Coordinates of C-alpha atoms and ligand atoms in Angstrom, one line a residue:
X1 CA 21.3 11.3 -9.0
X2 CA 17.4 11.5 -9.5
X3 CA 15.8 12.9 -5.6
X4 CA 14.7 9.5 -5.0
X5 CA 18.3 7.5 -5.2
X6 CA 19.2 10.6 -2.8
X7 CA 16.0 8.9 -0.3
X8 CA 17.4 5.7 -0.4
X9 CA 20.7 6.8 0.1
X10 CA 19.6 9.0 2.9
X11 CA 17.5 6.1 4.8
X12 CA 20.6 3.8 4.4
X13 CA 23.3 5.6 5.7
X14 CA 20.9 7.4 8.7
X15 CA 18.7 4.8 9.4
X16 CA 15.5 5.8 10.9
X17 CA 13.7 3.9 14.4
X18 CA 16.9 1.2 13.8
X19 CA 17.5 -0.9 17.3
X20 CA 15.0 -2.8 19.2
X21 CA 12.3 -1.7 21.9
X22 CA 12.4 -2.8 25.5
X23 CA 8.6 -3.8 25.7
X24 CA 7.3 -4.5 22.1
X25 CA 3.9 -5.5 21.4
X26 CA 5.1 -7.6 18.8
X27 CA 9.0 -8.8 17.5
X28 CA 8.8 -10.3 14.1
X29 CA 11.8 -11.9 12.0
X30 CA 11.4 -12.5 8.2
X31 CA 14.2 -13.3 5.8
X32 CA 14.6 -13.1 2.0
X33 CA 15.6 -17.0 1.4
X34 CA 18.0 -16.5 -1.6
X35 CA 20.3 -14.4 0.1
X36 CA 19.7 -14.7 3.2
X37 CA 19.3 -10.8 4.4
X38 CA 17.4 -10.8 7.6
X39 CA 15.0 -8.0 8.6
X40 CA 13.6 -7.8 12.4
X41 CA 10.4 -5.8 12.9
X42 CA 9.0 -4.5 16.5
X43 CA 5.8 -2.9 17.7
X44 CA 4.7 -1.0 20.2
X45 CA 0.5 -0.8 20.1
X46 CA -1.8 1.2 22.1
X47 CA -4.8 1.6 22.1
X48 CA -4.7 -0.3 18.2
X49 CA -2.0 2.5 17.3
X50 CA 1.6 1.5 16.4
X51 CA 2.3 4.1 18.9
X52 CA 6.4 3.4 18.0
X53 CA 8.0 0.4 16.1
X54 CA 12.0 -0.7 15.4
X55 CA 13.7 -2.5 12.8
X56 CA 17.3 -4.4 12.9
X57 CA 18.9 -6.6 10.9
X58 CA 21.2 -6.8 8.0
X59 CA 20.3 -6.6 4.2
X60 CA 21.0 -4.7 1.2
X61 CA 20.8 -1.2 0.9
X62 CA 17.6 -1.7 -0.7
X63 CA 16.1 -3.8 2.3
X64 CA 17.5 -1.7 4.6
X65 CA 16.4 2.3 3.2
X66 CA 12.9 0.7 2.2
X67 CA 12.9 -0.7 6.1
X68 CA 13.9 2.7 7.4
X69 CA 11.2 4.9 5.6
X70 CA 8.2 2.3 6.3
X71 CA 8.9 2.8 10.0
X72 CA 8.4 6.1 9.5
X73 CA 5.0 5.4 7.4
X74 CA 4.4 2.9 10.2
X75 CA 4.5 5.5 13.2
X76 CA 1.4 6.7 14.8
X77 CA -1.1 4.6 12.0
X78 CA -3.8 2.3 13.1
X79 CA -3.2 -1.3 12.7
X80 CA -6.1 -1.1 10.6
X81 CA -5.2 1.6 8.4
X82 CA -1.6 -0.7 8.1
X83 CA -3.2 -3.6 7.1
X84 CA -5.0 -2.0 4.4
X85 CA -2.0 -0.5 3.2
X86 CA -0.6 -1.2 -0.1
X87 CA 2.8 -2.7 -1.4
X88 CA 2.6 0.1 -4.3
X89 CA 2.2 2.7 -1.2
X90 CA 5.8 1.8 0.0
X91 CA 7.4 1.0 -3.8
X92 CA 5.9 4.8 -4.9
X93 CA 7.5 6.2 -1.4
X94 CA 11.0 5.0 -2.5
X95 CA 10.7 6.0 -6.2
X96 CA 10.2 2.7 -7.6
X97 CA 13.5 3.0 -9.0
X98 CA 14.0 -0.1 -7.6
X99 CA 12.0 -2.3 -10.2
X100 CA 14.9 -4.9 -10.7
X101 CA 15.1 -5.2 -6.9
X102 CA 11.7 -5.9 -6.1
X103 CA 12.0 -8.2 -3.3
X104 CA 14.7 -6.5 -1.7
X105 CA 12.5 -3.1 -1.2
X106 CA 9.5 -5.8 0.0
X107 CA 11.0 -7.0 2.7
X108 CA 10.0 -5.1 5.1
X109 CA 6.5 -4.8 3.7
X110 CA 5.7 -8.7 4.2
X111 CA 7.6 -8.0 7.8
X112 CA 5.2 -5.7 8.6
X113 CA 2.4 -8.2 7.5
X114 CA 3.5 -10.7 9.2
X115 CA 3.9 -8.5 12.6
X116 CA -0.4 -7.6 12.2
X117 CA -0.8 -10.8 11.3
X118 CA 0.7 -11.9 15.0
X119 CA -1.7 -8.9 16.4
X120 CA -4.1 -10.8 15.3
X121 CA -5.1 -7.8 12.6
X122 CA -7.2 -9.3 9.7
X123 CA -8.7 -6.0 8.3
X124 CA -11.0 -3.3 8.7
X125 CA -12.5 -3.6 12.4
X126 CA -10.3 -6.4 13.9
X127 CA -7.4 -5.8 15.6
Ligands
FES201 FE1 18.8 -9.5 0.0 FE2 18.3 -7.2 -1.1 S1 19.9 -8.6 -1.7 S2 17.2 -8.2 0.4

């Protein structure tokens, strides 16, 4: 198993910043229509920092291991910085091993887009 598989893996089975958040910022639901694997996205901001985010929701292992290490690229960014960030940024994190399963591993990416998006975050300087 190449070090990568072993990531994915790891993020599935110990999922990291899984639950919810008692005071988020911002709680954002986005689904992959054809099959129906939900992802939930939450945000805690100060001072334009995601000073701590959560995810939930049910999904393929995929989904759900590429969910589990953006929170962790997530933490402690600006909202600014996140914006600007990449799709390639998260697909090169996980390996991109996971060519054939594209939308799976972007689910949490257009999640996360649509959570700044509800901030109100269009780019560099407005948050
Ligand atoms: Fe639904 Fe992977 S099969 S997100």
């Amino acid at each position: 198993m190449s070090p990568y598989e072993d990531l994915i893996i790891d993020h599935w089975r110990n999922p990291r910043n899984k639950g919810t958040l008692p005071d988020p910022d911002v709680d954002v639901t986005e689904a992959n229509v054809p099959c129906g694997d939900v992802l939930r996205l939450q945000l805690k901001v100060r001072n334009g920092v995601a000073e701590d985010v959560r995810f939930d929701g049910r999904g393929c292992a995929i989904s759900m291991a590429s969910a589990s290490l953006l929170t962790e690229m997530i933490k402690g960014k600006r909202l600014e910085e996140l914006w600007e960030m990449r799709e390639e940024e998260l697909l090169d994190a996980l390996g991109g091993v996971i060519k054939p399963r594209l939308k799976c591993a972007l689910l949490p990416y257009r999640t996360l887009r649509k959570a700044l998006e509800a901030l109100g975050v269009r780019g560099r300087g407005r948050a």
